[in-house]
Amino acid sequence: MIEWMKEILGDAYTEDIDNKITARLTADYAPKADLEAANTAKSEAEAALAAANDKYKDVDIDALRADAEKYKAEAAQARKDADERVTAVQFDGKLDAAITAAHGRSAKAIRALLDVDTLKGSDKQDEAITAALAALQKDSGYLFESGETPPPYAAGTGSTALHGADADTAMRQAMGLPIDN
């Protein structure tokens, strides 16, 4: 309730009039404390702006923009390089897995005989790698382990060492010299 309003209106004062005037005053006017707080905030903001303007008045905005563009370009290049390295590692993994699956004896030797750049550029890398390994296996089968069992070891072919008098006799015979006892 507003006390000064009772004094002015006297007997014509009612609660309804009091509520209407109070609503209108609070809608149109802010309390003095809010006004003072807003003025203080405004003064502080103006002081901060002036300090920032003083601090950055010699900054070349165009140079900052140019630097920002340069850094954007460098970041894009770094992303591109990283993507290329990831792609290369993934390709190397695919190729090594395919060589292992084909029972390759030496991945390094097999890679040397393959056209790796063509395989990397292929749209269907898995199929291209499989076809290239099949062709290489046909041409250079020695680079791959076959499922065949190797021939058995032939014992006695040069496994016995000759010692003493037997060695001299065997050597003389091999050279066609007379045997001395």
XYZ file of N, CA and C in Angstrom:
543
model
N 0.845 -1.171 0.000
C 0.000 0.000 0.000
C 0.890 1.233 0.000
N 0.471 2.237 -0.717
C 1.200 3.495 -0.816
C 0.504 4.494 0.111
N 1.204 4.909 1.178
C 0.633 5.782 2.205
C 0.320 7.178 1.673
N 1.132 7.756 0.831
C 0.900 9.105 0.327
C -0.356 9.179 -0.526
N -0.752 8.056 -1.093
C -1.942 8.036 -1.918
C -3.209 8.190 -1.044
N -3.187 7.631 0.152
C -4.325 7.766 1.063
C -4.543 9.222 1.438
N -3.440 9.911 1.648
C -3.547 11.319 2.045
C -4.140 12.159 0.915
N -3.744 11.895 -0.304
C -4.228 12.692 -1.430
C -5.692 12.368 -1.733
N -6.072 11.115 -1.752
C -7.413 10.730 -2.138
C -8.435 10.862 -0.995
N -7.970 10.751 0.191
C -8.891 10.902 1.334
C -9.963 9.834 1.327
N -11.279 10.273 1.331
C -12.404 9.328 1.403
C -12.599 8.568 0.091
N -12.074 9.023 -1.027
C -12.250 8.363 -2.327
C -11.293 7.160 -2.489
N -10.404 6.969 -1.520
C -9.423 5.874 -1.598
C -10.108 4.523 -1.451
N -9.732 3.562 -2.361
C -10.211 2.184 -2.263
C -9.025 1.247 -2.554
N -9.183 0.008 -2.178
C -8.141 -1.003 -2.426
C -7.952 -1.210 -3.935
N -9.006 -1.149 -4.698
C -8.948 -1.331 -6.146
C -8.087 -0.250 -6.789
N -8.273 1.001 -6.363
C -7.459 2.108 -6.885
C -6.003 1.896 -6.499
N -5.759 1.475 -5.276
C -4.391 1.239 -4.792
C -3.708 0.172 -5.645
N -4.392 -0.930 -5.941
C -3.817 -2.021 -6.746
C -3.524 -1.574 -8.178
N -4.426 -0.788 -8.769
C -4.218 -0.311 -10.142
C -3.030 0.632 -10.228
N -2.919 1.548 -9.283
C -1.792 2.503 -9.301
C -0.480 1.777 -9.026
N -0.476 0.857 -8.091
C 0.745 0.100 -7.777
C 1.186 -0.715 -8.982
N 0.259 -1.362 -9.665
C 0.596 -2.147 -10.850
C 1.182 -1.265 -11.937
N 0.589 -0.103 -12.142
C 1.066 0.822 -13.177
C 2.448 1.356 -12.832
N 2.677 1.718 -11.580
C 3.984 2.236 -11.161
C 5.075 1.174 -11.298
N 4.807 -0.063 -10.904
C 5.825 -1.114 -11.018
C 6.079 -1.485 -12.478
N 5.098 -1.323 -13.355
C 5.283 -1.624 -14.773
C 6.076 -0.529 -15.472
N 5.819 0.717 -15.123
C 6.452 1.834 -15.830
C 7.769 2.297 -15.213
N 7.959 2.061 -13.929
C 9.132 2.605 -13.242
C 9.871 1.503 -12.499
N 11.193 1.637 -12.483
C 12.025 0.680 -11.766
C 12.359 1.251 -10.396
N 12.614 0.396 -9.435
C 13.022 0.900 -8.127
C 14.357 1.632 -8.232
N 14.589 2.560 -7.348
C 15.802 3.375 -7.371
C 17.043 2.506 -7.231
N 17.016 1.434 -6.441
C 18.166 0.549 -6.259
C 18.528 -0.132 -7.583
N 17.508 -0.546 -8.360
C 17.777 -1.172 -9.656
C 18.402 -0.186 -10.625
N 17.937 1.061 -10.598
C 18.495 2.103 -11.457
C 19.951 2.360 -11.101
N 20.250 2.424 -9.830
C 21.629 2.665 -9.397
C 22.526 1.491 -9.785
N 22.040 0.260 -9.644
C 22.822 -0.916 -10.034
C 23.081 -0.911 -11.538
N 22.076 -0.548 -12.330
C 22.243 -0.493 -13.782
C 23.246 0.586 -14.174
N 23.185 1.736 -13.511
C 24.147 2.808 -13.796
C 25.557 2.387 -13.425
N 25.719 1.689 -12.317
C 27.040 1.201 -11.902
C 27.570 0.191 -12.926
N 26.731 -0.739 -13.366
C 27.142 -1.724 -14.356
C 27.528 -1.049 -15.667
N 26.776 -0.022 -16.041
C 27.079 0.706 -17.274
C 28.428 1.385 -17.156
N 28.696 2.012 -16.024
C 29.979 2.696 -15.821
C 31.135 1.705 -15.873
N 30.954 0.550 -15.241
C 32.006 -0.473 -15.253
C 32.239 -1.003 -16.670
N 31.179 -1.209 -17.434
C 31.312 -1.689 -18.811
C 32.018 -0.656 -19.681
N 31.687 0.619 -19.487
C 32.354 1.673 -20.259
C 33.826 1.741 -19.906
N 34.162 1.561 -18.636
C 35.569 1.580 -18.220
C 36.319 0.391 -18.815
N 35.690 -0.787 -18.809
C 36.324 -1.974 -19.380
C 36.530 -1.814 -20.880
N 35.543 -1.236 -21.569
C 35.658 -0.998 -23.007
C 36.789 -0.026 -23.302
N 36.887 1.032 -22.513
C 37.961 2.015 -22.711
C 39.322 1.366 -22.482
N 39.439 0.514 -21.459
C 40.708 -0.175 -21.187
C 41.066 -1.110 -22.334
N 40.072 -1.826 -22.866
C 40.324 -2.739 -23.982
C 40.725 -1.962 -25.230
N 40.068 -0.851 -25.469
C 40.426 -0.025 -26.624
C 41.842 0.495 -26.500
N 42.244 0.903 -25.286
C 43.618 1.370 -25.080
C 44.616 0.243 -25.292
N 44.266 -0.944 -24.794
C 45.184 -2.083 -24.873
C 45.365 -2.554 -26.315
N 44.286 -2.564 -27.084
C 44.330 -3.111 -28.435
C 44.255 -2.064 -29.539
N 44.528 -0.809 -29.214
C 44.393 0.231 -30.236
C 45.438 0.107 -31.340
N 46.609 -0.493 -31.030
C 47.668 -0.620 -32.029
C 47.638 -1.961 -32.758
N 46.642 -2.792 -32.483
C 46.556 -4.114 -33.108
C 46.054 -3.957 -34.545
N 46.742 -4.666 -35.442
C 46.374 -4.637 -36.859
C 45.336 -5.734 -37.115
N 44.111 -5.327 -37.289
C 43.003 -6.259 -37.471
C 43.176 -7.071 -38.754
N 43.651 -6.433 -39.812
C 43.841 -7.142 -41.075
C 44.896 -8.241 -40.936
N 45.951 -7.956 -40.162
C 46.981 -8.968 -39.932
C 46.405 -10.137 -39.136
N 45.557 -9.833 -38.159
C 44.914 -10.899 -37.387
C 44.027 -11.759 -38.277
N 43.307 -11.111 -39.172
C 42.446 -11.868 -40.095
C 43.283 -12.743 -41.030
N 44.411 -12.186 -41.506
C 45.295 -12.951 -42.386
C 45.877 -14.154 -41.629
N 46.278 -13.937 -40.378
C 46.801 -15.033 -39.570
C 45.737 -16.100 -39.355
N 44.516 -15.672 -39.104
C 43.429 -16.628 -38.898
C 43.222 -17.473 -40.156
N 43.258 -16.849 -41.314
C 43.101 -17.596 -42.568
C 44.261 -18.567 -42.769
N 45.476 -18.108 -42.431
C 46.656 -18.967 -42.564
C 46.523 -20.186 -41.648
N 46.081 -19.969 -40.413
C 45.931 -21.074 -39.470
C 44.819 -22.021 -39.898
N 43.769 -21.475 -40.494
C 42.696 -22.336 -41.006
C 43.233 -23.235 -42.120
N 44.045 -22.652 -43.012
C 44.615 -23.424 -44.120
C 45.570 -24.498 -43.589
N 46.387 -24.134 -42.595
C 47.313 -25.103 -42.008
C 46.547 -26.240 -41.321
N 45.471 -25.905 -40.640
C 44.670 -26.931 -39.966
C 44.032 -27.867 -40.994
N 43.550 -27.306 -42.089
C 42.952 -28.136 -43.141
C 44.006 -29.062 -43.752
N 45.213 -28.546 -43.971
C 46.298 -29.360 -44.523
C 46.686 -30.458 -43.538
N 46.743 -30.126 -42.258
C 47.083 -31.119 -41.241
C 46.032 -32.235 -41.202
N 44.749 -31.856 -41.310
C 43.684 -32.859 -41.348
C 43.842 -33.759 -42.577
N 44.162 -33.141 -43.713
C 44.324 -33.902 -44.956
C 45.510 -34.868 -44.828
N 46.627 -34.386 -44.273
C 47.804 -35.239 -44.088
C 47.500 -36.400 -43.139
N 46.788 -36.102 -42.072
C 46.434 -37.149 -41.113
C 45.528 -38.197 -41.771
N 44.577 -37.740 -42.573
C 43.691 -38.675 -43.269
C 44.482 -39.551 -44.241
N 45.453 -38.959 -44.922
C 46.279 -39.733 -45.858
C 47.102 -40.780 -45.114
N 47.656 -40.398 -43.950
C 48.438 -41.361 -43.175
C 47.551 -42.497 -42.672
N 46.356 -42.176 -42.229
C 45.436 -43.215 -41.759
C 45.083 -44.154 -42.907
N 44.825 -43.592 -44.081
C 44.498 -44.405 -45.254
C 45.671 -45.311 -45.618
N 46.888 -44.775 -45.549
C 48.078 -45.569 -45.869
C 48.255 -46.722 -44.882
N 48.032 -46.447 -43.603
C 48.161 -47.493 -42.594
C 47.090 -48.566 -42.800
N 45.882 -48.143 -43.120
C 44.816 -49.107 -43.371
C 45.139 -49.974 -44.596
N 45.676 -49.340 -45.644
C 46.044 -50.096 -46.841
C 47.153 -51.090 -46.524
N 48.176 -50.640 -45.787
C 49.278 -51.534 -45.422
C 48.760 -52.732 -44.624
N 47.820 -52.490 -43.745
C 47.226 -53.584 -42.973
C 46.492 -54.569 -43.867
N 45.726 -54.037 -44.826
C 45.011 -54.908 -45.769
C 45.995 -55.757 -46.572
N 47.061 -55.102 -47.073
C 48.027 -55.808 -47.909
C 48.762 -56.874 -47.098
N 49.197 -56.530 -45.886
C 49.895 -57.506 -45.047
C 48.985 -58.684 -44.698
N 47.728 -58.401 -44.406
C 46.781 -59.478 -44.098
C 46.583 -60.380 -45.308
N 46.497 -59.798 -46.493
C 46.317 -60.592 -47.713
C 47.555 -61.442 -48.003
N 48.739 -60.879 -47.779
C 49.979 -61.641 -48.002
C 50.051 -62.804 -47.017
N 49.678 -62.547 -45.778
C 49.684 -63.606 -44.769
C 48.664 -64.684 -45.125
N 47.488 -64.277 -45.569
C 46.451 -65.238 -45.944
C 46.884 -66.081 -47.146
N 47.713 -65.502 -48.027
C 48.201 -66.227 -49.198
C 49.453 -67.045 -48.870
N 49.850 -67.059 -47.599
C 51.020 -67.803 -47.113
C 52.311 -67.310 -47.754
N 52.464 -65.986 -47.828
C 53.682 -65.413 -48.380
C 54.861 -65.641 -47.450
N 56.009 -65.952 -48.037
C 57.205 -66.215 -47.229
C 57.848 -64.912 -46.755
N 57.886 -63.887 -47.618
C 58.526 -62.625 -47.271
C 57.647 -61.483 -47.783
N 57.003 -60.812 -46.851
C 56.109 -59.714 -47.235
C 56.891 -58.619 -47.953
N 58.116 -58.387 -47.522
C 58.934 -57.336 -48.129
C 59.247 -57.668 -49.592
N 59.595 -58.908 -49.853
C 59.900 -59.318 -51.229
C 58.645 -59.280 -52.104
N 57.532 -59.699 -51.544
C 56.280 -59.701 -52.302
C 55.849 -58.275 -52.611
N 55.965 -57.377 -51.632
C 55.632 -55.967 -51.853
C 56.490 -55.367 -52.971
N 57.765 -55.755 -53.008
C 58.678 -55.216 -54.027
C 58.235 -55.586 -55.436
N 57.582 -56.728 -55.571
C 57.155 -57.174 -56.895
C 55.754 -56.703 -57.262
N 55.018 -56.165 -56.310
C 53.668 -55.675 -56.587
C 53.699 -54.199 -56.965
N 52.747 -53.774 -57.767
C 52.590 -52.348 -58.085
C 51.678 -51.750 -57.008
N 52.296 -51.358 -55.886
C 51.558 -50.913 -54.710
C 50.760 -49.643 -54.997
N 51.312 -48.725 -55.776
C 50.607 -47.475 -56.079
C 49.300 -47.737 -56.833
N 49.335 -48.660 -57.772
C 48.124 -49.007 -58.510
C 47.093 -49.642 -57.580
N 47.569 -50.494 -56.686
C 46.658 -51.143 -55.736
C 46.035 -50.119 -54.788
N 46.820 -49.140 -54.361
C 46.291 -48.092 -53.472
C 45.212 -47.273 -54.173
N 45.405 -47.011 -55.451
C 44.472 -46.183 -56.199
C 43.237 -46.915 -56.675
N 43.208 -48.209 -56.489
C 42.081 -49.009 -56.956
C 40.819 -48.701 -56.161
N 39.686 -48.727 -56.869
C 38.398 -48.511 -56.204
C 38.026 -49.710 -55.335
N 38.373 -50.881 -55.799
C 38.091 -52.119 -55.067
C 39.418 -52.737 -54.656
N 39.993 -52.206 -53.587
C 41.334 -52.605 -53.174
C 41.420 -54.084 -52.820
N 40.455 -54.592 -52.090
C 40.527 -55.989 -51.657
C 40.597 -56.934 -52.851
N 39.762 -56.691 -53.850
C 39.756 -57.542 -55.045
C 41.051 -57.379 -55.840
N 41.543 -56.149 -55.935
C 42.771 -55.889 -56.684
C 43.970 -56.558 -56.006
N 44.022 -56.491 -54.675
C 45.129 -57.121 -53.939
C 45.088 -58.635 -54.134
N 43.901 -59.211 -54.021
C 43.761 -60.662 -54.181
C 44.181 -61.093 -55.588
N 43.764 -60.348 -56.591
C 44.130 -60.678 -57.977
C 45.626 -60.535 -58.199
N 46.228 -59.481 -57.674
C 47.666 -59.258 -57.847
C 48.470 -60.363 -57.157
N 48.033 -60.768 -55.973
C 48.744 -61.842 -55.265
C 48.588 -63.173 -55.989
N 47.410 -63.418 -56.554
C 47.199 -64.660 -57.312
C 48.109 -64.695 -58.543
N 48.214 -63.570 -59.237
C 49.089 -63.505 -60.414
C 50.549 -63.681 -60.014
N 50.942 -63.057 -58.910
C 52.328 -63.178 -58.450
C 52.607 -64.607 -57.985
N 51.637 -65.234 -57.365
C 51.808 -66.613 -56.907
C 51.973 -67.548 -58.103
N 51.286 -67.246 -59.186
C 51.401 -68.056 -60.399
C 52.777 -67.871 -61.041
N 53.261 -66.596 -61.095
C 54.543 -66.297 -61.731
C 55.735 -66.628 -60.842
N 55.618 -66.356 -59.553
C 56.745 -66.517 -58.622
C 56.282 -67.322 -57.416
N 55.979 -68.568 -57.638
C 55.451 -69.440 -56.595
C 56.400 -69.645 -55.436
N 57.721 -69.472 -55.685
C 58.701 -69.687 -54.627
C 58.542 -68.679 -53.481
N 57.809 -67.558 -53.718
C 57.603 -66.565 -52.666
C 56.496 -66.974 -51.694
N 55.808 -68.039 -52.016
C 54.675 -68.468 -51.207
C 54.876 -69.909 -50.759
N 54.409 -70.197 -49.563
C 54.464 -71.566 -49.067
C 53.319 -72.340 -49.696
N 53.658 -73.505 -50.176
C 52.599 -74.322 -50.763
C 52.136 -75.316 -49.711
N 51.031 -75.910 -49.942
C 50.487 -76.878 -49.001
C 51.137 -78.248 -49.148
N 52.070 -78.389 -50.104
C 52.712 -79.679 -50.353
C 53.727 -79.986 -49.265
N 53.889 -81.260 -48.983
C 54.882 -81.699 -48.016
C 56.236 -81.716 -48.717
N 57.268 -81.147 -48.085
C 58.587 -81.138 -48.735
C 59.142 -82.567 -48.812
N 60.061 -82.817 -49.745
C 60.627 -84.163 -49.874
C 61.387 -84.537 -48.601
N 61.452 -85.817 -48.298
C 62.137 -86.223 -47.067
C 63.631 -85.960 -47.162
N 64.249 -85.867 -46.001
C 65.684 -85.615 -45.921
C 66.418 -86.867 -46.329
N 67.406 -86.735 -47.195
C 68.199 -87.875 -47.646
C 69.417 -87.994 -46.747
N 69.361 -88.903 -45.823
C 70.455 -89.070 -44.858
C 71.655 -89.696 -45.547
N 72.822 -89.339 -45.059
C 74.045 -89.954 -45.544
C 74.691 -89.239 -46.697
N 74.150 -88.205 -47.180
C 74.774 -87.499 -48.291
C 75.652 -86.393 -47.746
N 76.860 -86.781 -47.447
C 77.821 -85.811 -46.953
C 77.684 -85.518 -45.486
N 77.044 -86.391 -44.776
C 76.862 -86.117 -43.360
C 77.931 -86.777 -42.504
N 78.702 -87.704 -43.067
C 79.735 -88.389 -42.302
C 81.057 -87.685 -42.524
N 81.688 -87.332 -41.443
C 82.983 -86.654 -41.532
C 84.091 -87.694 -41.586
N 85.088 -87.456 -42.403
C 86.211 -88.364 -42.514
C 87.316 -87.901 -41.584
N 87.911 -88.864 -40.863
C 88.967 -88.524 -39.905
C 90.165 -89.446 -40.090
N 91.296 -88.953 -39.781
C 92.524 -89.771 -39.702
C 92.940 -90.356 -41.033
N 93.378 -91.651 -40.991
C 93.911 -92.347 -42.153
C 92.848 -92.518 -43.223
N 91.620 -92.710 -42.804
C 90.544 -92.867 -43.787
C 90.388 -91.607 -44.628
N 90.621 -90.469 -44.005
C 90.488 -89.208 -44.724
C 91.577 -89.091 -45.778
N 92.793 -89.488 -45.434
C 93.900 -89.404 -46.397
C 93.662 -90.361 -47.560
N 93.217 -91.553 -47.265
C 92.976 -92.545 -48.296
C 91.875 -92.060 -49.235
N 90.832 -91.536 -48.666
C 89.716 -91.072 -49.489
C 90.147 -89.914 -50.369
N 90.967 -89.049 -49.865
C 91.431 -87.896 -50.641
C 92.345 -88.351 -51.781
N 93.225 -89.295 -51.488
C 94.133 -89.785 -52.532
C 93.338 -90.461 -53.642
N 92.342 -91.228 -53.249
C 91.513 -91.897 -54.247
C 90.765 -90.887 -55.101
N 90.245 -89.836 -54.449
C 89.487 -88.834 -55.181
C 90.372 -88.093 -56.165
N 91.673 -87.965 -55.842
C 92.581 -87.231 -56.728
C 93.296 -88.138 -57.726
N 93.083 -89.410 -57.556
C 93.706 -90.348 -58.477
C 95.171 -90.591 -58.153
N 95.561 -90.445 -56.932
C 96.954 -90.681 -56.493
C 97.073 -92.075 -55.889
N 98.318 -92.594 -55.876
C 98.494 -93.919 -55.259
C 98.278 -93.825 -53.750
N 97.831 -94.924 -53.185
C 97.539 -94.951 -51.754
C 98.792 -95.454 -51.054
N 99.320 -94.673 -50.131
C 100.504 -95.030 -49.336
C 100.046 -95.465 -47.960
N 100.660 -96.556 -47.510
C 100.302 -97.005 -46.176
C 101.378 -96.738 -45.224
